[in-house]
mmCIF file of C-alpha atoms in Angstrom:
data_model
loop_
_atom_site.group_PDB
_atom_site.id
_atom_site.type_symbol
_atom_site.label_atom_id
_atom_site.label_comp_id
_atom_site.label_asym_id
_atom_site.label_seq_id
_atom_site.Cartn_x
_atom_site.Cartn_y
_atom_site.Cartn_z
ATOM 1 C CA LYS A 1 103.429 104.977 89.720
ATOM 2 C CA GLU A 2 104.693 103.880 86.354
ATOM 3 C CA MET A 3 108.389 104.531 85.863
ATOM 4 C CA ASP A 4 109.809 105.486 82.558
ATOM 5 C CA SER A 5 113.475 105.168 81.693
ATOM 6 C CA ILE A 6 115.074 105.875 85.071
ATOM 7 C CA ARG A 7 118.572 104.739 85.978
ATOM 8 C CA ILE A 8 120.169 104.802 89.446
ATOM 9 C CA TYR A 9 123.964 104.953 89.435
ATOM 10 C CA ASN A 10 125.958 103.494 92.357
ATOM 11 C CA ARG A 11 123.287 104.570 94.855
ATOM 12 C CA THR A 12 124.604 108.141 94.555
ATOM 13 C CA ASN A 13 122.671 109.755 91.716
ATOM 14 C CA TRP A 14 119.919 109.062 89.219
ATOM 15 C CA PHE A 15 118.835 110.097 85.745
ATOM 16 C CA ARG A 16 115.518 109.837 83.905
ATOM 17 C CA TRP A 17 116.331 109.448 80.221
ATOM 18 C CA SER A 18 112.818 110.181 78.978
ATOM 19 C CA ARG A 19 112.989 113.654 80.548
ATOM 20 C CA GLU A 20 116.521 114.361 79.449
ATOM 21 C CA HIS A 21 115.815 117.970 78.470
ATOM 22 C CA GLU A 22 113.563 118.954 81.395
ATOM 23 C CA LYS A 23 114.994 120.868 84.321
ATOM 24 C CA GLY A 24 114.397 119.778 87.892
ATOM 25 C CA SER A 25 112.920 116.307 87.441
ATOM 26 C CA ASN A 26 115.402 114.528 85.219
ATOM 27 C CA GLY A 27 118.157 113.526 87.642
ATOM 28 C CA GLY A 28 120.404 114.425 90.521
ATOM 29 C CA SER A 29 121.273 113.322 94.025
ATOM 30 C CA GLN A 30 119.372 111.214 96.552
ATOM 31 C CA ILE A 31 117.772 114.400 97.859
ATOM 32 C CA ASP A 32 116.554 115.303 94.370
ATOM 33 C CA PHE A 33 115.182 111.767 93.992
ATOM 34 C CA LEU A 34 113.115 112.117 97.175
ATOM 35 C CA ARG A 35 111.942 115.578 96.100
ATOM 36 C CA VAL A 36 110.675 114.259 92.758
ATOM 37 C CA PHE A 37 109.313 110.830 93.706
ATOM 38 C CA ALA A 38 108.291 111.279 97.377
ATOM 39 C CA ASN A 39 107.221 114.943 97.164
ATOM 40 C CA MET A 40 109.494 115.887 100.082
ATOM 41 C CA ASP A 41 111.165 119.242 100.490
ATOM 42 C CA VAL A 42 114.949 119.401 100.905
ATOM 43 C CA LYS A 43 114.868 119.459 104.713
ATOM 44 C CA GLU A 44 112.512 116.463 104.903
ATOM 45 C CA SER A 45 114.671 114.580 102.409
ATOM 46 C CA VAL A 46 117.840 115.164 104.409
ATOM 47 C CA PHE A 47 116.206 114.055 107.668
ATOM 48 C CA TRP A 48 114.657 111.007 105.991
ATOM 49 C CA LEU A 49 118.062 109.987 104.607
ATOM 50 C CA LEU A 50 119.682 110.509 108.015
ATOM 51 C CA ASP A 51 116.987 108.388 109.680
ATOM 52 C CA PHE A 52 117.354 105.729 106.991
ATOM 53 C CA SER A 53 121.124 105.649 107.517
ATOM 54 C CA GLY A 54 120.699 105.269 111.272
ATOM 55 C CA TYR A 55 122.108 108.621 112.392
ATOM 56 C CA GLN A 56 120.856 109.939 115.724
ATOM 57 C CA ARG A 57 119.663 113.528 115.837
ATOM 58 C CA SER A 58 120.162 115.851 118.772
ATOM 59 C CA GLY A 59 117.423 116.122 121.366
ATOM 60 C CA GLU A 60 116.931 119.792 120.513
ATOM 61 C CA TRP A 61 115.781 119.001 116.995
ATOM 62 C CA GLU A 62 113.453 116.319 118.322
ATOM 63 C CA LYS A 63 111.747 118.791 120.644
ATOM 64 C CA LYS A 64 111.250 121.403 117.931
ATOM 65 C CA ASN A 65 110.384 119.350 114.879
ATOM 66 C CA ALA A 66 109.383 115.814 115.807
ATOM 67 C CA SER A 67 105.643 116.475 115.956
ATOM 68 C CA VAL A 68 105.627 118.279 112.603
ATOM 69 C CA TYR A 69 107.687 115.497 111.023
ATOM 70 C CA VAL A 70 105.396 112.790 112.444
ATOM 71 C CA GLU A 71 102.275 114.616 111.228
ATOM 72 C CA LYS A 72 103.667 114.888 107.704
ATOM 73 C CA MET A 73 104.646 111.212 107.653
ATOM 74 C CA GLU A 74 101.206 110.131 108.931
ATOM 75 C CA LYS A 75 99.500 112.284 106.314
ATOM 76 C CA ARG A 76 101.698 110.752 103.619
ATOM 77 C CA ARG A 77 100.913 107.209 104.862
ATOM 78 C CA SER A 78 97.158 107.872 104.904
ATOM 79 C CA THR A 79 97.373 109.170 101.336
ATOM 80 C CA GLU A 80 99.270 106.052 100.282
ATOM 81 C CA GLU A 81 96.664 103.811 101.941
ATOM 82 C CA LYS A 82 93.907 105.450 99.884
ATOM 83 C CA LYS A 83 95.609 104.484 96.639
ATOM 84 C CA LYS A 84 94.053 101.646 94.698
ATOM 85 C CA LYS A 85 95.672 98.266 94.917
ATOM 86 C CA PHE A 86 97.371 97.028 91.766
ATOM 87 C CA VAL A 87 95.346 94.301 90.075
ATOM 88 C CA LEU A 88 96.623 92.394 87.074
ATOM 89 C CA PRO A 89 94.268 92.056 84.118
ATOM 90 C CA ALA A 90 93.006 88.651 83.087
ATOM 91 C CA PRO A 91 95.646 86.664 81.168
ATOM 92 C CA ALA A 92 95.414 86.875 77.392
ATOM 93 C CA ARG A 93 94.876 83.743 75.328
ATOM 94 C CA ASN A 94 97.800 84.625 73.072
ATOM 95 C CA ASN A 95 100.366 87.363 72.450
ATOM 96 C CA ASP A 96 98.809 88.919 69.340
ATOM 97 C CA CYS A 97 98.243 92.320 70.974
ATOM 98 C CA LEU A 98 101.769 92.299 72.382
ATOM 99 C CA TYR A 99 103.300 91.473 68.994
ATOM 100 C CA SER A 100 101.180 94.156 67.341
ATOM 101 C CA TYR A 101 102.300 96.761 69.865
ATOM 102 C CA LEU A 102 106.003 95.864 69.750
ATOM 103 C CA THR A 103 106.263 95.518 65.968
ATOM 104 C CA GLY A 104 103.805 98.296 65.067
ATOM 105 C CA ASP A 105 103.872 101.043 67.684
ATOM 106 C CA ARG A 106 107.410 100.430 68.938
ATOM 107 C CA ALA A 107 108.762 99.535 65.462
ATOM 108 C CA LEU A 108 110.770 96.521 66.630
ATOM 109 C CA ASP A 109 111.737 93.881 64.121
ATOM 110 C CA ARG A 110 109.708 90.656 64.367
ATOM 111 C CA HIS A 111 112.930 88.615 64.749
ATOM 112 C CA THR A 112 113.963 90.732 67.738
ATOM 113 C CA VAL A 113 110.597 90.216 69.420
ATOM 114 C CA ASP A 114 110.728 86.459 68.728
ATOM 115 C CA TYR A 115 114.221 86.263 70.212
ATOM 116 C CA PHE A 116 113.028 87.486 73.605
#
């Protein structure tokens, strides 16, 4: 998935500058990040973060929810496997299209583009 202007601060929160004025998908905590980018609900996000951090859950939770959690994760994995693999286009002979895009569409000065 293409990412626009997202910034992660100190592994504690994130902000998506291109959606600065939208509610719900423009920033927040790690849980919000998983909700937006991994399509998890709050409970799944919390458990995923606990698993990722290495915390052990009580046996009671495992008995009640493990099968549901595993099913959701397997479904998510199978969906990810169906996605197309990323393939780079053939290399261009020169950078004319790039220069045109950066100086025309993005309105960058030619000297700035040449510098980088």
